[in-house]
């Protein structure tokens, strides 16, 4: 089978840019929905909690879609598979922008979530496999930069469109970007043949592979700490400070900048230290930045800074994705997609627990404390995973 590197560095660079544009569209669509919530709630005549179902529907779509898209695409050439997922993603976002009513919007957001995990997971895998073994984490990180840059550029732009000319344009923007990414992937990505011998049952083995399941548990628990803090950061700024109105978009942009820096750094740290040690470094950085976020409550300047630091320290997705590539055996697509499903599970768990702490009267520092607890739990699970693997070396042979 041909590899992506056979088409030369220029073609490879263009392919990674096309994939990063798709990740940019995904990030813009996912995170801008939170900022657009007040606008579509008011337009549709519903309460904010009802509007929140639109966001939950997308996350549910990611979790449901990750294994389904992996099974459907197991025999397809990755180039066509990725282009098809992006085309579907773009279409669902455009339908969300034009169809009337809450039920239609919720349904379209659920459907838009279906290709999320499959695209990001396989796109990172595609980029990683195209590079030499020691640089695989950098390839995955380059694709993920599109997702983090979306928080700096795409989300503020979608919010501006939603505020100035209507919330539907905030969904139309990522829809158009996704379709452009799909077209570019077909045009510039190296042609790599599919695997006609691939079997869907081999992909399902990822869900029976203990080393894969351990890593998914690490992500779904450990990454919840970031979302526990970030989900309530802007609310905490408004509730505890007299910050100027422009501090909120600045906070969002700083989170995007921090994520871009953190993803870039995580790729290099993972290449240098290996995925397990890099994951421990990520957990340490996350705990420190979450502690700072808790300390900063009440000072809006420090809270804006904490937004940057939170994202900069949260590069955990890169070492976990790299580790999954190493242990998934023949179930690469499924493991890569499920990694993103795990992070969306963390996106649900962290805010849920932080919300319980706030409802219990713990105050606005509580999300930071909840975040530290989840981060510590993730590090403990990672340690248990390492010990379990050392105690059962036959698992490595089983994964091949």
CSV table of C-alpha atoms in Angstrom, one decimal:
chain,number,residue,atom,x,y,z
A,1,UNK,CA,0.0,0.0,0.0
A,2,UNK,CA,1.2,3.5,-0.8
A,3,UNK,CA,1.9,5.9,2.0
A,4,UNK,CA,1.1,9.6,2.2
A,5,UNK,CA,4.8,10.4,2.2
A,6,UNK,CA,5.2,9.0,-1.3
A,7,UNK,CA,3.5,12.1,-2.7
A,8,UNK,CA,6.2,14.4,-1.4
A,9,UNK,CA,6.4,17.0,1.4
A,10,UNK,CA,4.5,19.8,-0.5
A,11,UNK,CA,1.5,17.5,-1.0
A,12,UNK,CA,1.7,16.3,2.5
A,13,UNK,CA,1.8,19.8,3.9
A,14,UNK,CA,-1.2,20.8,1.8
A,15,UNK,CA,-3.1,17.7,2.9
A,16,UNK,CA,-2.5,18.6,6.6
A,17,UNK,CA,-3.7,22.1,6.0
A,18,UNK,CA,-6.9,20.8,4.4
A,19,UNK,CA,-7.4,18.5,7.4
A,20,UNK,CA,-6.6,21.4,9.8
A,21,UNK,CA,-9.3,23.5,8.0
A,22,UNK,CA,-11.8,20.7,8.7
A,23,UNK,CA,-10.7,20.7,12.4
A,24,UNK,CA,-11.1,24.5,12.4
A,25,UNK,CA,-14.7,24.1,11.1
A,26,UNK,CA,-15.4,21.5,13.8
A,27,UNK,CA,-14.0,23.7,16.6
A,28,UNK,CA,-15.8,26.8,15.3
A,29,UNK,CA,-19.1,24.9,15.2
A,30,UNK,CA,-18.8,23.1,18.5
A,31,UNK,CA,-17.7,26.1,20.7
A,32,UNK,CA,-19.6,28.9,18.9
A,33,UNK,CA,-22.8,27.1,19.8
A,34,UNK,CA,-22.2,28.0,23.4
A,35,UNK,CA,-21.7,31.7,22.6
A,36,UNK,CA,-24.8,31.8,20.3
A,37,UNK,CA,-27.1,30.2,22.9
A,38,UNK,CA,-28.7,33.5,24.1
A,39,UNK,CA,-29.4,34.6,20.6
A,40,UNK,CA,-31.2,31.5,19.3
A,41,UNK,CA,-32.9,31.1,22.7
A,42,UNK,CA,-34.4,34.5,22.3
A,43,UNK,CA,-35.3,34.1,18.6
A,44,UNK,CA,-36.9,30.7,19.2
A,45,UNK,CA,-38.7,31.9,22.3
A,46,UNK,CA,-37.3,29.3,24.6
A,47,UNK,CA,-35.4,29.4,28.0
A,48,UNK,CA,-31.7,29.1,28.3
A,49,UNK,CA,-31.9,25.6,29.8
A,50,UNK,CA,-34.0,24.5,26.8
A,51,UNK,CA,-31.5,26.0,24.5
A,52,UNK,CA,-28.8,24.1,26.3
A,53,UNK,CA,-30.3,20.9,24.9
A,54,UNK,CA,-28.9,21.9,21.5
A,55,UNK,CA,-25.4,21.8,22.9
A,56,UNK,CA,-26.1,18.5,24.7
A,57,UNK,CA,-27.4,17.0,21.5
A,58,UNK,CA,-24.2,17.7,19.7
A,59,UNK,CA,-22.1,16.1,22.4
A,60,UNK,CA,-24.4,13.0,22.3
A,61,UNK,CA,-24.0,12.9,18.6
A,62,UNK,CA,-20.2,12.8,19.0
A,63,UNK,CA,-20.4,9.9,21.5
A,64,UNK,CA,-22.8,7.9,19.3
A,65,UNK,CA,-21.2,8.7,16.0
A,66,UNK,CA,-17.6,7.8,16.9
A,67,UNK,CA,-18.0,4.0,16.8
A,68,UNK,CA,-20.6,4.1,14.0
A,69,UNK,CA,-18.5,6.2,11.6
A,70,UNK,CA,-15.4,4.0,12.4
A,71,UNK,CA,-17.3,0.9,11.4
A,72,UNK,CA,-18.7,2.4,8.2
A,73,UNK,CA,-15.3,3.7,7.1
A,74,UNK,CA,-13.1,0.7,7.9
A,75,UNK,CA,-12.6,-0.3,4.3
A,76,UNK,CA,-12.7,3.1,2.7
A,77,UNK,CA,-9.6,5.0,1.6
A,78,UNK,CA,-8.9,7.5,4.3
A,79,UNK,CA,-8.9,10.4,1.8
A,80,UNK,CA,-12.5,9.7,0.7
A,81,UNK,CA,-13.6,8.8,4.2
A,82,UNK,CA,-12.4,12.1,5.6
A,83,UNK,CA,-13.9,14.1,2.7
A,84,UNK,CA,-17.2,12.4,3.1
A,85,UNK,CA,-17.4,13.1,6.8
A,86,UNK,CA,-16.6,16.8,6.3
A,87,UNK,CA,-19.2,17.1,3.5
A,88,UNK,CA,-21.8,15.6,5.8
A,89,UNK,CA,-20.7,17.9,8.7
A,90,UNK,CA,-20.9,20.9,6.5
A,91,UNK,CA,-24.4,20.0,5.2
A,92,UNK,CA,-25.8,19.4,8.7
A,93,UNK,CA,-24.5,22.8,9.9
A,94,UNK,CA,-26.1,24.5,6.9
A,95,UNK,CA,-29.4,22.8,7.6
A,96,UNK,CA,-29.1,23.9,11.3
A,97,UNK,CA,-28.7,27.4,10.0
A,98,UNK,CA,-31.8,27.4,7.8
A,99,UNK,CA,-34.4,25.0,9.3
A,100,UNK,CA,-37.0,26.5,11.6
A,101,UNK,CA,-37.8,25.5,15.2
A,102,UNK,CA,-36.0,24.1,18.2
A,103,UNK,CA,-36.6,20.4,17.3
A,104,UNK,CA,-35.1,20.9,13.9
A,105,UNK,CA,-32.1,22.7,15.3
A,106,UNK,CA,-31.6,20.1,18.0
A,107,UNK,CA,-31.8,17.3,15.4
A,108,UNK,CA,-29.4,18.9,13.0
A,109,UNK,CA,-26.9,19.5,15.9
A,110,UNK,CA,-27.1,15.9,16.9
A,111,UNK,CA,-26.5,14.8,13.3
A,112,UNK,CA,-23.6,17.3,13.0
A,113,UNK,CA,-22.0,15.6,16.0
A,114,UNK,CA,-21.9,12.2,14.4
A,115,UNK,CA,-18.8,12.7,12.2
A,116,UNK,CA,-16.9,14.8,14.8
A,117,UNK,CA,-15.0,12.0,16.4
A,118,UNK,CA,-14.4,10.0,13.2
A,119,UNK,CA,-13.0,12.9,11.4
A,120,UNK,CA,-10.7,14.3,14.0
A,121,UNK,CA,-9.5,10.9,15.1
A,122,UNK,CA,-8.7,9.6,11.6
A,123,UNK,CA,-7.4,13.0,10.4
A,124,UNK,CA,-4.8,13.0,13.3
A,125,UNK,CA,-4.1,9.4,12.5
A,126,UNK,CA,-3.6,10.1,8.7
A,127,UNK,CA,-1.2,13.0,9.5
A,128,UNK,CA,0.7,11.0,12.1
A,129,UNK,CA,1.1,8.0,9.8
A,130,UNK,CA,2.5,10.2,7.0
A,131,UNK,CA,5.5,11.2,9.1
A,132,UNK,CA,8.5,9.2,10.5
A,133,UNK,CA,7.9,7.3,13.6
A,134,UNK,CA,9.5,9.8,15.9
A,135,UNK,CA,7.4,12.7,14.5
A,136,UNK,CA,4.0,11.1,14.7
A,137,UNK,CA,2.8,13.3,17.6
A,138,UNK,CA,3.7,16.4,15.6
A,139,UNK,CA,1.5,15.3,12.7
A,140,UNK,CA,-1.4,14.8,15.1
A,141,UNK,CA,-0.7,18.2,16.7
A,142,UNK,CA,-0.7,20.0,13.4
A,143,UNK,CA,-4.2,18.8,12.7
A,144,UNK,CA,-5.3,19.7,16.2
A,145,UNK,CA,-4.0,23.2,15.8
A,146,UNK,CA,-7.0,23.8,13.5
A,147,UNK,CA,-9.3,23.0,16.4
A,148,UNK,CA,-7.4,25.3,18.8
A,149,UNK,CA,-7.1,28.2,16.4
A,150,UNK,CA,-10.9,28.0,15.9
A,151,UNK,CA,-11.2,29.3,19.5
A,152,UNK,CA,-9.1,32.3,18.7
A,153,UNK,CA,-10.5,33.2,15.2
A,154,UNK,CA,-13.5,31.1,14.3
A,155,UNK,CA,-15.5,31.3,17.5
A,156,UNK,CA,-15.2,35.1,17.9
A,157,UNK,CA,-16.1,35.5,14.2
A,158,UNK,CA,-19.1,33.3,14.5
A,159,UNK,CA,-20.2,35.2,17.6
A,160,UNK,CA,-19.8,38.5,15.8
A,161,UNK,CA,-21.9,37.3,12.9
A,162,UNK,CA,-24.5,35.9,15.3
A,163,UNK,CA,-24.7,39.2,17.3
A,164,UNK,CA,-24.7,41.5,14.3
A,165,UNK,CA,-26.7,39.8,11.5
A,166,UNK,CA,-28.3,36.8,13.1
A,167,UNK,CA,-27.4,33.6,15.0
A,168,UNK,CA,-28.0,31.4,11.9
A,169,UNK,CA,-24.9,32.8,10.3
A,170,UNK,CA,-22.9,31.5,13.2
A,171,UNK,CA,-23.8,28.0,12.1
A,172,UNK,CA,-23.6,28.7,8.4
A,173,UNK,CA,-19.9,29.8,8.7
A,174,UNK,CA,-18.5,26.4,9.9
A,175,UNK,CA,-20.8,24.7,7.4
A,176,UNK,CA,-19.2,26.5,4.5
A,177,UNK,CA,-15.7,25.9,5.9
A,178,UNK,CA,-16.4,22.2,6.3
A,179,UNK,CA,-17.5,21.9,2.6
A,180,UNK,CA,-14.4,23.8,1.6
A,181,UNK,CA,-12.3,21.4,3.6
A,182,UNK,CA,-14.0,18.4,2.0
A,183,UNK,CA,-13.3,19.7,-1.5
A,184,UNK,CA,-9.6,20.5,-0.6
A,185,UNK,CA,-9.1,17.0,0.9
A,186,UNK,CA,-10.2,15.4,-2.3
A,187,UNK,CA,-8.0,17.8,-4.3
A,188,UNK,CA,-4.7,17.7,-2.4
A,189,UNK,CA,-4.6,14.7,0.0
A,190,UNK,CA,-2.4,11.9,-1.3
A,191,UNK,CA,-4.3,9.0,-2.8
A,192,UNK,CA,-3.9,6.0,-0.4
A,193,UNK,CA,-5.7,2.9,-1.2
A,194,UNK,CA,-8.2,1.4,1.2
A,195,UNK,CA,-7.8,-1.9,2.9
A,196,UNK,CA,-10.2,-4.4,1.3
A,197,UNK,CA,-9.2,-7.0,3.9
A,198,UNK,CA,-10.2,-4.8,6.8
A,199,UNK,CA,-13.0,-6.2,8.9
A,200,UNK,CA,-15.5,-4.2,11.0
A,201,UNK,CA,-15.1,-6.8,13.7
A,202,UNK,CA,-11.4,-5.9,13.9
A,203,UNK,CA,-12.4,-2.3,14.7
A,204,UNK,CA,-14.7,-3.5,17.4
A,205,UNK,CA,-11.8,-5.2,19.1
A,206,UNK,CA,-10.7,-1.7,20.2
A,207,UNK,CA,-13.6,-1.8,22.7
A,208,UNK,CA,-12.3,-5.1,24.1
A,209,UNK,CA,-8.6,-4.0,24.2
A,210,UNK,CA,-7.8,-3.2,27.9
A,211,UNK,CA,-5.0,-0.8,26.9
A,212,UNK,CA,-7.4,1.2,24.7
A,213,UNK,CA,-10.1,1.2,27.4
A,214,UNK,CA,-7.6,2.4,30.0
A,215,UNK,CA,-6.6,5.3,27.8
A,216,UNK,CA,-10.2,6.2,27.1
A,217,UNK,CA,-10.9,6.3,30.8
A,218,UNK,CA,-7.9,8.5,31.4
A,219,UNK,CA,-9.3,11.1,28.9
A,220,UNK,CA,-12.9,10.9,29.9
A,221,UNK,CA,-12.1,11.6,33.6
A,222,UNK,CA,-8.8,13.5,33.5
A,223,UNK,CA,-9.8,16.0,30.9
A,224,UNK,CA,-13.0,16.8,32.7
A,225,UNK,CA,-11.0,19.2,34.9
A,226,UNK,CA,-10.4,21.6,32.1
A,227,UNK,CA,-14.1,21.8,31.2
A,228,UNK,CA,-15.2,22.1,34.9
A,229,UNK,CA,-13.3,25.4,35.1
A,230,UNK,CA,-13.7,26.7,31.5
A,231,UNK,CA,-17.5,26.2,31.4
A,232,UNK,CA,-18.0,28.6,34.3
A,233,UNK,CA,-15.1,31.0,33.7
A,234,UNK,CA,-17.0,33.8,32.0
A,235,UNK,CA,-19.9,33.5,34.4
A,236,UNK,CA,-17.5,33.8,37.3
A,237,UNK,CA,-15.9,36.9,35.8
A,238,UNK,CA,-19.4,38.5,35.5
A,239,UNK,CA,-20.4,37.4,39.0
A,240,UNK,CA,-17.3,38.3,40.9
A,241,UNK,CA,-15.7,41.3,39.1
A,242,UNK,CA,-16.6,44.6,37.5
A,243,UNK,CA,-14.8,43.7,34.3
A,244,UNK,CA,-15.4,45.7,31.1
A,245,UNK,CA,-17.6,44.2,28.5
A,246,UNK,CA,-14.7,43.5,26.2
A,247,UNK,CA,-13.1,41.2,28.7
A,248,UNK,CA,-15.4,38.3,27.8
A,249,UNK,CA,-14.4,38.1,24.1
A,250,UNK,CA,-10.8,38.6,25.2
A,251,UNK,CA,-11.2,35.7,27.6
A,252,UNK,CA,-12.4,33.5,24.8
A,253,UNK,CA,-9.6,34.6,22.5
A,254,UNK,CA,-7.0,34.0,25.2
A,255,UNK,CA,-8.3,30.5,25.6
A,256,UNK,CA,-7.8,29.9,21.9
A,257,UNK,CA,-4.3,31.3,21.9
A,258,UNK,CA,-3.4,29.1,24.9
A,259,UNK,CA,-4.8,26.1,23.2
A,260,UNK,CA,-2.8,26.8,20.1
A,261,UNK,CA,0.4,27.1,22.2
A,262,UNK,CA,-0.4,24.1,24.3
A,263,UNK,CA,-1.1,21.8,21.3
A,264,UNK,CA,2.1,22.9,19.6
A,265,UNK,CA,4.1,22.2,22.8
A,266,UNK,CA,2.3,18.9,23.5
A,267,UNK,CA,3.4,17.5,20.2
A,268,UNK,CA,7.0,18.3,20.9
A,269,UNK,CA,6.9,17.1,24.5
A,270,UNK,CA,5.3,13.8,23.4
A,271,UNK,CA,7.9,13.3,20.7
A,272,UNK,CA,10.7,13.9,23.2
A,273,UNK,CA,9.4,12.1,26.3
A,274,UNK,CA,6.9,9.5,24.9
A,275,UNK,CA,3.2,9.5,25.4
A,276,UNK,CA,3.0,8.2,29.0
A,277,UNK,CA,5.5,10.7,30.5
A,278,UNK,CA,4.0,13.5,28.4
A,279,UNK,CA,0.6,12.7,29.8
A,280,UNK,CA,2.0,13.0,33.3
A,281,UNK,CA,3.5,16.4,32.3
A,282,UNK,CA,0.1,17.5,31.0
A,283,UNK,CA,-1.7,16.4,34.2
A,284,UNK,CA,0.8,18.4,36.3
A,285,UNK,CA,0.4,21.5,34.1
A,286,UNK,CA,-3.4,21.1,34.2
A,287,UNK,CA,-3.5,20.9,38.0
A,288,UNK,CA,-1.3,24.0,38.4
A,289,UNK,CA,-3.3,26.1,36.0
A,290,UNK,CA,-6.6,25.0,37.6
A,291,UNK,CA,-5.3,26.0,41.0
A,292,UNK,CA,-4.3,29.4,39.5
A,293,UNK,CA,-7.8,29.8,38.1
A,294,UNK,CA,-9.3,29.2,41.5
A,295,UNK,CA,-6.9,31.6,43.1
A,296,UNK,CA,-7.7,34.3,40.4
A,297,UNK,CA,-11.4,34.5,41.1
A,298,UNK,CA,-12.4,38.1,41.8
A,299,UNK,CA,-9.6,39.7,39.7
A,300,UNK,CA,-10.7,39.9,36.1
A,301,UNK,CA,-7.2,40.5,34.7
A,302,UNK,CA,-5.9,37.4,36.4
A,303,UNK,CA,-9.0,35.4,35.3
A,304,UNK,CA,-8.4,36.4,31.7
A,305,UNK,CA,-4.8,35.2,32.1
A,306,UNK,CA,-6.0,32.0,33.7
A,307,UNK,CA,-8.0,31.3,30.5
A,308,UNK,CA,-4.8,31.3,28.5
A,309,UNK,CA,-3.0,29.2,31.0
A,310,UNK,CA,-5.8,26.7,31.3
A,311,UNK,CA,-5.7,26.0,27.6
A,312,UNK,CA,-1.9,26.1,27.3
A,313,UNK,CA,-1.6,23.4,30.0
A,314,UNK,CA,-4.2,21.1,28.5
A,315,UNK,CA,-2.4,19.3,25.8
A,316,UNK,CA,-3.4,15.9,27.1
A,317,UNK,CA,-5.2,14.9,23.8
A,318,UNK,CA,-1.9,14.6,22.0
A,319,UNK,CA,-0.1,12.1,24.2
A,320,UNK,CA,-3.3,10.1,24.6
A,321,UNK,CA,-4.0,10.0,20.9
A,322,UNK,CA,-0.4,9.0,20.3
A,323,UNK,CA,-0.6,6.3,22.9
A,324,UNK,CA,-3.8,4.9,21.4
A,325,UNK,CA,-2.1,4.7,18.0
A,326,UNK,CA,0.6,2.5,19.6
A,327,UNK,CA,-1.8,0.1,21.4
A,328,UNK,CA,-4.9,-0.1,19.2
A,329,UNK,CA,-3.4,-2.7,16.8
A,330,UNK,CA,-5.6,-3.1,13.8
A,331,UNK,CA,-8.4,-1.1,15.3
A,332,UNK,CA,-6.8,2.3,14.6
A,333,UNK,CA,-9.9,4.1,13.3
A,334,UNK,CA,-12.1,3.1,16.2
A,335,UNK,CA,-9.5,4.0,18.9
A,336,UNK,CA,-8.8,7.4,17.3
A,337,UNK,CA,-12.5,8.2,17.0
A,338,UNK,CA,-13.3,7.0,20.5
A,339,UNK,CA,-10.6,9.2,22.0
A,340,UNK,CA,-12.7,12.3,20.9
A,341,UNK,CA,-15.8,10.7,22.2
A,342,UNK,CA,-14.0,10.3,25.6
A,343,UNK,CA,-13.1,14.0,25.6
A,344,UNK,CA,-16.7,14.9,24.9
A,345,UNK,CA,-17.7,12.7,27.8
A,346,UNK,CA,-15.3,14.8,29.9
A,347,UNK,CA,-17.0,17.9,28.5
A,348,UNK,CA,-20.2,16.6,30.0
A,349,UNK,CA,-18.7,15.3,33.3
A,350,UNK,CA,-16.6,18.4,34.3
A,351,UNK,CA,-19.3,21.0,34.1
A,352,UNK,CA,-21.9,18.7,35.7
A,353,UNK,CA,-19.8,18.2,38.8
A,354,UNK,CA,-18.7,21.8,38.9
A,355,UNK,CA,-22.4,22.8,38.6
A,356,UNK,CA,-23.2,20.6,41.6
A,357,UNK,CA,-20.5,22.2,43.6
A,358,UNK,CA,-21.8,25.7,42.8
A,359,UNK,CA,-25.4,24.6,43.6
A,360,UNK,CA,-24.2,23.4,47.0
A,361,UNK,CA,-22.9,26.9,47.8
A,362,UNK,CA,-19.2,26.2,47.5
A,363,UNK,CA,-18.6,29.5,45.7
A,364,UNK,CA,-17.0,30.5,42.4
A,365,UNK,CA,-13.6,28.9,43.4
A,366,UNK,CA,-15.3,25.5,43.4
A,367,UNK,CA,-14.9,24.8,39.7
A,368,UNK,CA,-11.1,25.1,40.1
A,369,UNK,CA,-11.2,22.7,43.0
A,370,UNK,CA,-13.4,20.2,41.1
A,371,UNK,CA,-11.0,20.5,38.2
A,372,UNK,CA,-8.0,19.6,40.3
A,373,UNK,CA,-9.9,16.6,41.7
A,374,UNK,CA,-10.7,15.3,38.2
A,375,UNK,CA,-7.2,16.0,37.0
A,376,UNK,CA,-5.8,14.0,39.9
A,377,UNK,CA,-8.2,11.2,39.3
A,378,UNK,CA,-7.0,11.1,35.6
A,379,UNK,CA,-3.4,10.8,36.8
A,380,UNK,CA,-4.4,8.0,39.2
A,381,UNK,CA,-6.1,6.1,36.4
A,382,UNK,CA,-3.1,6.6,34.1
A,383,UNK,CA,-0.9,5.1,36.9
A,384,UNK,CA,-3.2,2.1,37.3
A,385,UNK,CA,-3.2,1.6,33.5
A,386,UNK,CA,0.6,1.5,33.5
A,387,UNK,CA,0.7,-0.9,36.4
A,388,UNK,CA,-1.9,-3.1,34.9
A,389,UNK,CA,0.0,-3.3,31.6
A,390,UNK,CA,3.2,-4.2,33.4
A,391,UNK,CA,1.4,-6.9,35.3
A,392,UNK,CA,-0.1,-8.3,32.1
A,393,UNK,CA,2.6,-8.1,29.4
A,394,UNK,CA,0.5,-10.4,27.2
A,395,UNK,CA,-1.8,-7.5,26.4
A,396,UNK,CA,0.8,-6.0,24.1
A,397,UNK,CA,0.9,-9.3,22.1
A,398,UNK,CA,-2.9,-9.3,22.0
A,399,UNK,CA,-3.1,-5.8,20.5
A,400,UNK,CA,-0.9,-6.7,17.5
